[in-house]
PDB file of N, CA and C in Angstrom:
ATOM      1  N   VAL S  29       6.071  -1.081  11.495  1.00  0.00           N
ATOM      2  CA  VAL S  29       5.615  -2.233  10.753  1.00  0.00           C
ATOM      3  C   VAL S  29       6.787  -3.177  10.560  1.00  0.00           C
ATOM      4  N   GLN S  30       6.599  -4.418  10.905  1.00  0.00           N
ATOM      5  CA  GLN S  30       7.626  -5.428  10.711  1.00  0.00           C
ATOM      6  C   GLN S  30       7.324  -6.132   9.389  1.00  0.00           C
ATOM      7  N   SER S  31       8.064  -5.760   8.327  1.00  0.00           N
ATOM      8  CA  SER S  31       7.824  -6.293   6.987  1.00  0.00           C
ATOM      9  C   SER S  31       8.283  -7.740   6.877  1.00  0.00           C
ATOM     10  N   PRO S  32       7.598  -8.524   6.017  1.00  0.00           N
ATOM     11  CA  PRO S  32       8.078  -9.862   5.750  1.00  0.00           C
ATOM     12  C   PRO S  32       9.413  -9.790   5.013  1.00  0.00           C
ATOM     13  N   GLU S  33      10.166 -10.881   5.019  1.00  0.00           N
ATOM     14  CA  GLU S  33      11.490 -10.880   4.404  1.00  0.00           C
ATOM     15  C   GLU S  33      11.457 -11.510   3.023  1.00  0.00           C
ATOM     16  N   THR S  34      12.378 -11.050   2.156  1.00  0.00           N
ATOM     17  CA  THR S  34      12.561 -11.625   0.831  1.00  0.00           C
ATOM     18  C   THR S  34      14.041 -11.577   0.488  1.00  0.00           C
ATOM     19  N   ARG S  35      14.458 -12.387  -0.428  1.00  0.00           N
ATOM     20  CA  ARG S  35      15.870 -12.440  -0.801  1.00  0.00           C
ATOM     21  C   ARG S  35      16.221 -11.423  -1.877  1.00  0.00           C
ATOM     22  N   SER S  36      15.324 -11.123  -2.801  1.00  0.00           N
ATOM     23  CA  SER S  36      15.632 -10.140  -3.836  1.00  0.00           C
ATOM     24  C   SER S  36      14.665  -8.974  -3.704  1.00  0.00           C
ATOM     25  N   THR S  37      15.216  -7.784  -3.715  1.00  0.00           N
ATOM     26  CA  THR S  37      14.397  -6.591  -3.600  1.00  0.00           C
ATOM     27  C   THR S  37      14.897  -5.543  -4.557  1.00  0.00           C
ATOM     28  N   SER S  38      14.017  -4.624  -4.904  1.00  0.00           N
ATOM     29  CA  SER S  38      14.421  -3.461  -5.682  1.00  0.00           C
ATOM     30  C   SER S  38      13.694  -2.265  -5.117  1.00  0.00           C
ATOM     31  N   ASN S  39      14.258  -1.113  -5.287  1.00  0.00           N
ATOM     32  CA  ASN S  39      13.678   0.105  -4.753  1.00  0.00           C
ATOM     33  C   ASN S  39      12.611   0.610  -5.710  1.00  0.00           C
ATOM     34  N   LEU S  40      11.363   0.685  -5.261  1.00  0.00           N
ATOM     35  CA  LEU S  40      10.259   1.122  -6.104  1.00  0.00           C
ATOM     36  C   LEU S  40       9.877   2.570  -5.857  1.00  0.00           C
ATOM     37  N   ALA S  41      10.630   3.268  -5.013  1.00  0.00           N
ATOM     38  CA  ALA S  41      10.285   4.639  -4.662  1.00  0.00           C
ATOM     39  C   ALA S  41      10.387   5.548  -5.874  1.00  0.00           C
ATOM     40  N   LYS S  42       9.343   6.326  -6.101  1.00  0.00           N
ATOM     41  CA  LYS S  42       9.297   7.323  -7.158  1.00  0.00           C
ATOM     42  C   LYS S  42       8.773   8.595  -6.506  1.00  0.00           C
ATOM     43  N   PRO S  43       9.004   9.745  -7.116  1.00  0.00           N
ATOM     44  CA  PRO S  43       8.629  11.004  -6.469  1.00  0.00           C
ATOM     45  C   PRO S  43       7.177  11.090  -5.995  1.00  0.00           C
ATOM     46  N   GLN S  44       6.222  10.572  -6.756  1.00  0.00           N
ATOM     47  CA  GLN S  44       4.817  10.702  -6.362  1.00  0.00           C
ATOM     48  C   GLN S  44       4.248   9.404  -5.810  1.00  0.00           C
ATOM     49  N   THR S  45       5.102   8.512  -5.404  1.00  0.00           N
ATOM     50  CA  THR S  45       4.642   7.231  -4.877  1.00  0.00           C
ATOM     51  C   THR S  45       3.869   7.433  -3.582  1.00  0.00           C
ATOM     52  N   ARG S  46       2.746   6.756  -3.490  1.00  0.00           N
ATOM     53  CA  ARG S  46       1.946   6.754  -2.267  1.00  0.00           C
ATOM     54  C   ARG S  46       2.161   5.424  -1.560  1.00  0.00           C
ATOM     55  N   ALA S  47       2.211   5.455  -0.244  1.00  0.00           N
ATOM     56  CA  ALA S  47       2.423   4.250   0.545  1.00  0.00           C
ATOM     57  C   ALA S  47       1.163   3.918   1.330  1.00  0.00           C
ATOM     58  N   VAL S  48       0.728   2.676   1.217  1.00  0.00           N
ATOM     59  CA  VAL S  48      -0.394   2.175   1.999  1.00  0.00           C
ATOM     60  C   VAL S  48       0.175   1.145   2.961  1.00  0.00           C
ATOM     61  N   THR S  49      -0.053   1.348   4.245  1.00  0.00           N
ATOM     62  CA  THR S  49       0.482   0.473   5.282  1.00  0.00           C
ATOM     63  C   THR S  49      -0.656  -0.178   6.047  1.00  0.00           C
ATOM     64  N   VAL S  50      -0.519  -1.482   6.284  1.00  0.00           N
ATOM     65  CA  VAL S  50      -1.463  -2.206   7.145  1.00  0.00           C
ATOM     66  C   VAL S  50      -0.656  -2.715   8.333  1.00  0.00           C
ATOM     67  N   THR S  51      -1.029  -2.258   9.530  1.00  0.00           N
ATOM     68  CA  THR S  51      -0.294  -2.615  10.740  1.00  0.00           C
ATOM     69  C   THR S  51      -0.780  -3.953  11.297  1.00  0.00           C
ATOM     70  N   ALA S  52      -0.064  -4.448  12.278  1.00  0.00           N
ATOM     71  CA  ALA S  52      -0.394  -5.735  12.895  1.00  0.00           C
ATOM     72  C   ALA S  52      -1.803  -5.747  13.487  1.00  0.00           C
ATOM     73  N   ASP S  53      -2.281  -4.581  13.943  1.00  0.00           N
ATOM     74  CA  ASP S  53      -3.636  -4.540  14.516  1.00  0.00           C
ATOM     75  C   ASP S  53      -4.716  -4.307  13.462  1.00  0.00           C
ATOM     76  N   GLY S  54      -4.315  -4.227  12.171  1.00  0.00           N
ATOM     77  CA  GLY S  54      -5.279  -4.078  11.085  1.00  0.00           C
ATOM     78  C   GLY S  54      -5.562  -2.658  10.672  1.00  0.00           C
ATOM     79  N   THR S  55      -4.929  -1.678  11.303  1.00  0.00           N
ATOM     80  CA  THR S  55      -5.133  -0.284  10.924  1.00  0.00           C
ATOM     81  C   THR S  55      -4.466  -0.029   9.579  1.00  0.00           C
ATOM     82  N   THR S  56      -5.175   0.697   8.712  1.00  0.00           N
ATOM     83  CA  THR S  56      -4.643   1.034   7.395  1.00  0.00           C
ATOM     84  C   THR S  56      -4.271   2.506   7.364  1.00  0.00           C
ATOM     85  N   TYR S  57      -3.094   2.796   6.800  1.00  0.00           N
ATOM     86  CA  TYR S  57      -2.593   4.163   6.673  1.00  0.00           C
ATOM     87  C   TYR S  57      -2.339   4.472   5.214  1.00  0.00           C
ATOM     88  N   LEU S  58      -2.650   5.681   4.806  1.00  0.00           N
ATOM     89  CA  LEU S  58      -2.224   6.197   3.508  1.00  0.00           C
ATOM     90  C   LEU S  58      -1.156   7.212   3.829  1.00  0.00           C
ATOM     91  N   ASP S  59       0.047   6.934   3.372  1.00  0.00           N
ATOM     92  CA  ASP S  59       1.223   7.689   3.780  1.00  0.00           C
ATOM     93  C   ASP S  59       1.292   7.604   5.310  1.00  0.00           C
ATOM     94  N   ALA S  60       1.146   8.675   6.041  1.00  0.00           N
ATOM     95  CA  ALA S  60       1.280   8.601   7.506  1.00  0.00           C
ATOM     96  C   ALA S  60      -0.057   8.763   8.226  1.00  0.00           C
ATOM     97  N   PHE S  61      -1.165   8.740   7.482  1.00  0.00           N
ATOM     98  CA  PHE S  61      -2.461   9.048   8.082  1.00  0.00           C
ATOM     99  C   PHE S  61      -3.395   7.849   8.076  1.00  0.00           C
ATOM    100  N   PRO S  62      -4.009   7.530   9.228  1.00  0.00           N
ATOM    101  CA  PRO S  62      -4.954   6.411   9.262  1.00  0.00           C
ATOM    102  C   PRO S  62      -6.180   6.722   8.406  1.00  0.00           C
ATOM    103  N   VAL S  63      -6.651   5.699   7.662  1.00  0.00           N
ATOM    104  CA  VAL S  63      -7.805   5.881   6.784  1.00  0.00           C
ATOM    105  C   VAL S  63      -8.741   4.685   6.880  1.00  0.00           C
ATOM    106  N   THR S  64      -9.998   4.949   6.596  1.00  0.00           N
ATOM    107  CA  THR S  64     -10.981   3.881   6.454  1.00  0.00           C
ATOM    108  C   THR S  64     -10.869   3.360   5.014  1.00  0.00           C
ATOM    109  N   PRO S  65     -11.450   2.202   4.717  1.00  0.00           N
ATOM    110  CA  PRO S  65     -11.419   1.727   3.330  1.00  0.00           C
ATOM    111  C   PRO S  65     -12.034   2.737   2.353  1.00  0.00           C
ATOM    112  N   GLU S  66     -13.093   3.408   2.770  1.00  0.00           N
ATOM    113  CA  GLU S  66     -13.747   4.398   1.905  1.00  0.00           C
ATOM    114  C   GLU S  66     -12.840   5.603   1.662  1.00  0.00           C
ATOM    115  N   GLN S  67     -12.165   6.056   2.709  1.00  0.00           N
ATOM    116  CA  GLN S  67     -11.240   7.180   2.558  1.00  0.00           C
ATOM    117  C   GLN S  67     -10.062   6.803   1.667  1.00  0.00           C
ATOM    118  N   LEU S  68      -9.591   5.568   1.799  1.00  0.00           N
ATOM    119  CA  LEU S  68      -8.483   5.107   0.973  1.00  0.00           C
ATOM    120  C   LEU S  68      -8.854   5.195  -0.508  1.00  0.00           C
ATOM    121  N   VAL S  69     -10.021   4.687  -0.873  1.00  0.00           N
ATOM    122  CA  VAL S  69     -10.469   4.729  -2.266  1.00  0.00           C
ATOM    123  C   VAL S  69     -10.627   6.174  -2.730  1.00  0.00           C
ATOM    124  N   SER S  70     -11.232   7.000  -1.908  1.00  0.00           N
ATOM    125  CA  SER S  70     -11.457   8.394  -2.274  1.00  0.00           C
ATOM    126  C   SER S  70     -10.145   9.142  -2.501  1.00  0.00           C
ATOM    127  N   LEU S  71      -9.234   9.030  -1.555  1.00  0.00           N
ATOM    128  CA  LEU S  71      -7.969   9.763  -1.655  1.00  0.00           C
ATOM    129  C   LEU S  71      -7.099   9.248  -2.794  1.00  0.00           C
ATOM    130  N   LEU S  72      -6.983   7.935  -2.910  1.00  0.00           N
ATOM    131  CA  LEU S  72      -6.194   7.397  -4.010  1.00  0.00           C
ATOM    132  C   LEU S  72      -6.818   7.751  -5.358  1.00  0.00           C
ATOM    133  N   GLY S  73      -8.139   7.805  -5.401  1.00  0.00           N
ATOM    134  CA  GLY S  73      -8.825   8.222  -6.631  1.00  0.00           C
ATOM    135  C   GLY S  73      -8.454   9.650  -7.017  1.00  0.00           C
ATOM    136  N   GLN S  74      -8.357  10.524  -6.031  1.00  0.00           N
ATOM    137  CA  GLN S  74      -7.950  11.909  -6.295  1.00  0.00           C
ATOM    138  C   GLN S  74      -6.510  11.965  -6.795  1.00  0.00           C
ATOM    139  N   TYR S  75      -5.626  11.204  -6.166  1.00  0.00           N
ATOM    140  CA  TYR S  75      -4.225  11.184  -6.597  1.00  0.00           C
ATOM    141  C   TYR S  75      -4.091  10.612  -8.004  1.00  0.00           C
ATOM    142  N   LYS S  76      -4.877   9.586  -8.303  1.00  0.00           N
ATOM    143  CA  LYS S  76      -4.820   8.971  -9.629  1.00  0.00           C
ATOM    144  C   LYS S  76      -5.367   9.920 -10.690  1.00  0.00           C
ATOM    145  N   ALA S  77      -6.355  10.731 -10.342  1.00  0.00           N
ATOM    146  CA  ALA S  77      -6.883  11.707 -11.298  1.00  0.00           C
ATOM    147  C   ALA S  77      -5.792  12.695 -11.705  1.00  0.00           C
ATOM    148  N   ALA S  78      -4.922  13.030 -10.766  1.00  0.00           N
ATOM    149  CA  ALA S  78      -3.827  13.956 -11.047  1.00  0.00           C
ATOM    150  C   ALA S  78      -2.655  13.252 -11.729  1.00  0.00           C
ATOM    151  N   ASN S  79      -2.502  11.947 -11.496  1.00  0.00           N
ATOM    152  CA  ASN S  79      -1.399  11.181 -12.074  1.00  0.00           C
ATOM    153  C   ASN S  79      -1.930   9.797 -12.453  1.00  0.00           C
ATOM    154  N   PRO S  80      -2.345   9.600 -13.714  1.00  0.00           N
ATOM    155  CA  PRO S  80      -2.925   8.314 -14.131  1.00  0.00           C
ATOM    156  C   PRO S  80      -2.002   7.109 -13.924  1.00  0.00           C
ATOM    157  N   ASN S  81      -0.695   7.334 -13.859  1.00  0.00           N
ATOM    158  CA  ASN S  81       0.258   6.246 -13.637  1.00  0.00           C
ATOM    159  C   ASN S  81       0.733   6.215 -12.191  1.00  0.00           C
ATOM    160  N   LEU S  82      -0.145   6.572 -11.287  1.00  0.00           N
ATOM    161  CA  LEU S  82       0.186   6.671  -9.869  1.00  0.00           C
ATOM    162  C   LEU S  82       0.819   5.382  -9.339  1.00  0.00           C
ATOM    163  N   PRO S  83       2.061   5.456  -8.838  1.00  0.00           N
ATOM    164  CA  PRO S  83       2.671   4.279  -8.222  1.00  0.00           C
ATOM    165  C   PRO S  83       2.295   4.193  -6.741  1.00  0.00           C
ATOM    166  N   VAL S  84       2.037   2.977  -6.281  1.00  0.00           N
ATOM    167  CA  VAL S  84       1.662   2.741  -4.887  1.00  0.00           C
ATOM    168  C   VAL S  84       2.495   1.580  -4.358  1.00  0.00           C
ATOM    169  N   VAL S  85       3.011   1.735  -3.154  1.00  0.00           N
ATOM    170  CA  VAL S  85       3.670   0.617  -2.478  1.00  0.00           C
ATOM    171  C   VAL S  85       2.813   0.208  -1.285  1.00  0.00           C
ATOM    172  N   VAL S  86       2.740  -1.080  -1.071  1.00  0.00           N
ATOM    173  CA  VAL S  86       1.951  -1.632   0.027  1.00  0.00           C
ATOM    174  C   VAL S  86       2.921  -2.209   1.051  1.00  0.00           C
ATOM    175  N   LYS S  87       2.764  -1.759   2.296  1.00  0.00           N
ATOM    176  CA  LYS S  87       3.573  -2.247   3.407  1.00  0.00           C
ATOM    177  C   LYS S  87       2.634  -2.981   4.355  1.00  0.00           C
ATOM    178  N   GLY S  88       2.728  -4.266   4.388  1.00  0.00           N
ATOM    179  CA  GLY S  88       1.893  -5.036   5.298  1.00  0.00           C
ATOM    180  C   GLY S  88       2.747  -5.652   6.385  1.00  0.00           C
ATOM    181  N   ASP S  89       2.409  -5.390   7.630  1.00  0.00           N
ATOM    182  CA  ASP S  89       3.118  -6.028   8.729  1.00  0.00           C
ATOM    183  C   ASP S  89       2.991  -7.539   8.568  1.00  0.00           C
ATOM    184  N   ALA S  90       4.035  -8.260   8.925  1.00  0.00           N
ATOM    185  CA  ALA S  90       4.011  -9.718   8.817  1.00  0.00           C
ATOM    186  C   ALA S  90       2.854 -10.319   9.611  1.00  0.00           C
ATOM    187  N   ASP S  91       2.384  -9.634  10.649  1.00  0.00           N
ATOM    188  CA  ASP S  91       1.276 -10.119  11.469  1.00  0.00           C
ATOM    189  C   ASP S  91      -0.053  -9.442  11.133  1.00  0.00           C
ATOM    190  N   ALA S  92      -0.103  -8.665  10.060  1.00  0.00           N
ATOM    191  CA  ALA S  92      -1.343  -7.972   9.683  1.00  0.00           C
ATOM    192  C   ALA S  92      -2.402  -8.993   9.273  1.00  0.00           C
ATOM    193  N   PRO S  93      -3.655  -8.697   9.598  1.00  0.00           N
ATOM    194  CA  PRO S  93      -4.731  -9.594   9.149  1.00  0.00           C
ATOM    195  C   PRO S  93      -4.750  -9.624   7.616  1.00  0.00           C
ATOM    196  N   TYR S  94      -4.665 -10.811   7.050  1.00  0.00           N
ATOM    197  CA  TYR S  94      -4.619 -10.996   5.601  1.00  0.00           C
ATOM    198  C   TYR S  94      -5.794 -10.305   4.918  1.00  0.00           C
ATOM    199  N   GLU S  95      -6.944 -10.355   5.552  1.00  0.00           N
ATOM    200  CA  GLU S  95      -8.158  -9.735   5.008  1.00  0.00           C
ATOM    201  C   GLU S  95      -7.970  -8.234   4.776  1.00  0.00           C
ATOM    202  N   LYS S  96      -7.262  -7.566   5.678  1.00  0.00           N
ATOM    203  CA  LYS S  96      -7.047  -6.122   5.551  1.00  0.00           C
ATOM    204  C   LYS S  96      -6.126  -5.801   4.369  1.00  0.00           C
ATOM    205  N   VAL S  97      -5.124  -6.650   4.151  1.00  0.00           N
ATOM    206  CA  VAL S  97      -4.239  -6.453   2.996  1.00  0.00           C
ATOM    207  C   VAL S  97      -5.034  -6.688   1.716  1.00  0.00           C
ATOM    208  N   LEU S  98      -5.901  -7.689   1.702  1.00  0.00           N
ATOM    209  CA  LEU S  98      -6.746  -7.939   0.534  1.00  0.00           C
ATOM    210  C   LEU S  98      -7.676  -6.763   0.264  1.00  0.00           C
ATOM    211  N   ASP S  99      -8.179  -6.131   1.313  1.00  0.00           N
ATOM    212  CA  ASP S  99      -9.024  -4.938   1.137  1.00  0.00           C
ATOM    213  C   ASP S  99      -8.258  -3.840   0.399  1.00  0.00           C
ATOM    214  N   VAL S 100      -6.989  -3.668   0.747  1.00  0.00           N
ATOM    215  CA  VAL S 100      -6.154  -2.666   0.078  1.00  0.00           C
ATOM    216  C   VAL S 100      -5.984  -3.035  -1.390  1.00  0.00           C
ATOM    217  N   LEU S 101      -5.691  -4.299  -1.662  1.00  0.00           N
ATOM    218  CA  LEU S 101      -5.501  -4.734  -3.048  1.00  0.00           C
ATOM    219  C   LEU S 101      -6.778  -4.568  -3.866  1.00  0.00           C
ATOM    220  N   GLN S 102      -7.928  -4.821  -3.255  1.00  0.00           N
ATOM    221  CA  GLN S 102      -9.200  -4.620  -3.956  1.00  0.00           C
ATOM    222  C   GLN S 102      -9.423  -3.145  -4.270  1.00  0.00           C
ATOM    223  N   ALA S 103      -9.050  -2.263  -3.351  1.00  0.00           N
ATOM    224  CA  ALA S 103      -9.178  -0.821  -3.600  1.00  0.00           C
ATOM    225  C   ALA S 103      -8.304  -0.405  -4.766  1.00  0.00           C
ATOM    226  N   LEU S 104      -7.073  -0.919  -4.817  1.00  0.00           N
ATOM    227  CA  LEU S 104      -6.162  -0.587  -5.918  1.00  0.00           C
ATOM    228  C   LEU S 104      -6.709  -1.096  -7.245  1.00  0.00           C
ATOM    229  N   LYS S 105      -7.267  -2.288  -7.223  1.00  0.00           N
ATOM    230  CA  LYS S 105      -7.850  -2.850  -8.447  1.00  0.00           C
ATOM    231  C   LYS S 105      -9.062  -2.026  -8.891  1.00  0.00           C
ATOM    232  N   LYS S 106      -9.900  -1.652  -7.949  1.00  0.00           N
ATOM    233  CA  LYS S 106     -11.089  -0.860  -8.252  1.00  0.00           C
ATOM    234  C   LYS S 106     -10.712   0.448  -8.949  1.00  0.00           C
ATOM    235  N   LEU S 107      -9.587   1.025  -8.544  1.00  0.00           N
ATOM    236  CA  LEU S 107      -9.123   2.290  -9.114  1.00  0.00           C
ATOM    237  C   LEU S 107      -8.236   2.084 -10.340  1.00  0.00           C
ATOM    238  N   ASP S 108      -8.022   0.823 -10.734  1.00  0.00           N
ATOM    239  CA  ASP S 108      -7.186   0.487 -11.877  1.00  0.00           C
ATOM    240  C   ASP S 108      -5.764   1.028 -11.713  1.00  0.00           C
ATOM    241  N   ILE S 109      -5.240   0.890 -10.496  1.00  0.00           N
ATOM    242  CA  ILE S 109      -3.857   1.285 -10.220  1.00  0.00           C
ATOM    243  C   ILE S 109      -2.992   0.060 -10.488  1.00  0.00           C
ATOM    244  N   ALA S 110      -2.130   0.185 -11.517  1.00  0.00           N
ATOM    245  CA  ALA S 110      -1.345  -0.962 -11.971  1.00  0.00           C
ATOM    246  C   ALA S 110       0.087  -0.961 -11.440  1.00  0.00           C
ATOM    247  N   GLU S 111       0.610   0.196 -11.089  1.00  0.00           N
ATOM    248  CA  GLU S 111       1.982   0.261 -10.577  1.00  0.00           C
ATOM    249  C   GLU S 111       1.965   0.048  -9.073  1.00  0.00           C
ATOM    250  N   VAL S 112       2.041  -1.225  -8.665  1.00  0.00           N
ATOM    251  CA  VAL S 112       1.952  -1.598  -7.259  1.00  0.00           C
ATOM    252  C   VAL S 112       3.191  -2.399  -6.880  1.00  0.00           C
ATOM    253  N   GLY S 113       3.805  -2.016  -5.778  1.00  0.00           N
ATOM    254  CA  GLY S 113       4.945  -2.760  -5.248  1.00  0.00           C
ATOM    255  C   GLY S 113       4.674  -3.138  -3.811  1.00  0.00           C
ATOM    256  N   PHE S 114       5.377  -4.155  -3.338  1.00  0.00           N
ATOM    257  CA  PHE S 114       5.239  -4.598  -1.958  1.00  0.00           C
ATOM    258  C   PHE S 114       6.564  -4.388  -1.233  1.00  0.00           C
ATOM    259  N   VAL S 115       6.488  -3.799  -0.057  1.00  0.00           N
ATOM    260  CA  VAL S 115       7.676  -3.548   0.746  1.00  0.00           C
ATOM    261  C   VAL S 115       7.971  -4.801   1.555  1.00  0.00           C
ATOM    262  N   THR S 116       9.220  -5.279   1.457  1.00  0.00           N
ATOM    263  CA  THR S 116       9.671  -6.416   2.250  1.00  0.00           C
ATOM    264  C   THR S 116      11.037  -6.066   2.827  1.00  0.00           C
ATOM    265  N   LYS S 117      11.494  -6.881   3.732  1.00  0.00           N
ATOM    266  CA  LYS S 117      12.798  -6.726   4.329  1.00  0.00           C
ATOM    267  C   LYS S 117      13.715  -7.789   3.730  1.00  0.00           C
ATOM    268  N   ARG S 118      14.939  -7.395   3.408  1.00  0.00           N
ATOM    269  CA  ARG S 118      15.896  -8.368   2.849  1.00  0.00           C
ATOM    270  C   ARG S 118      16.281  -9.372   3.934  1.00  0.00           C
ATOM    271  N   ALA S 119      16.199 -10.670   3.584  1.00  0.00           N
ATOM    272  CA  ALA S 119      16.594 -11.707   4.534  1.00  0.00           C
ATOM    273  C   ALA S 119      18.102 -11.658   4.750  1.00  0.00           C
ATOM    274  N   PRO S 120      18.542 -11.937   5.972  1.00  0.00           N
ATOM    275  CA  PRO S 120      19.986 -11.892   6.251  1.00  0.00           C
ATOM    276  C   PRO S 120      20.759 -12.973   5.518  1.00  0.00           C
TER     277      PRO S 120
END
């Protein structure tokens, strides 16, 4: 995934952080596994049941379809996941 660039970044990694990635072709992954939107909601719901403060980072390829990233954000909102970070690359 080729992340978009930003000038200021901070490390949001926490021990139970889950990563959702949207690739340039629109495929969505939870951690390292491809998932459908329904599977994403189901799995994240299970993780949130075990950890109500579940942190999630979203990695969207710079060329990912915007609609697919919005689908991920809607899933996070539906599950009331508030600890959300976005992965970017530091600009040179």
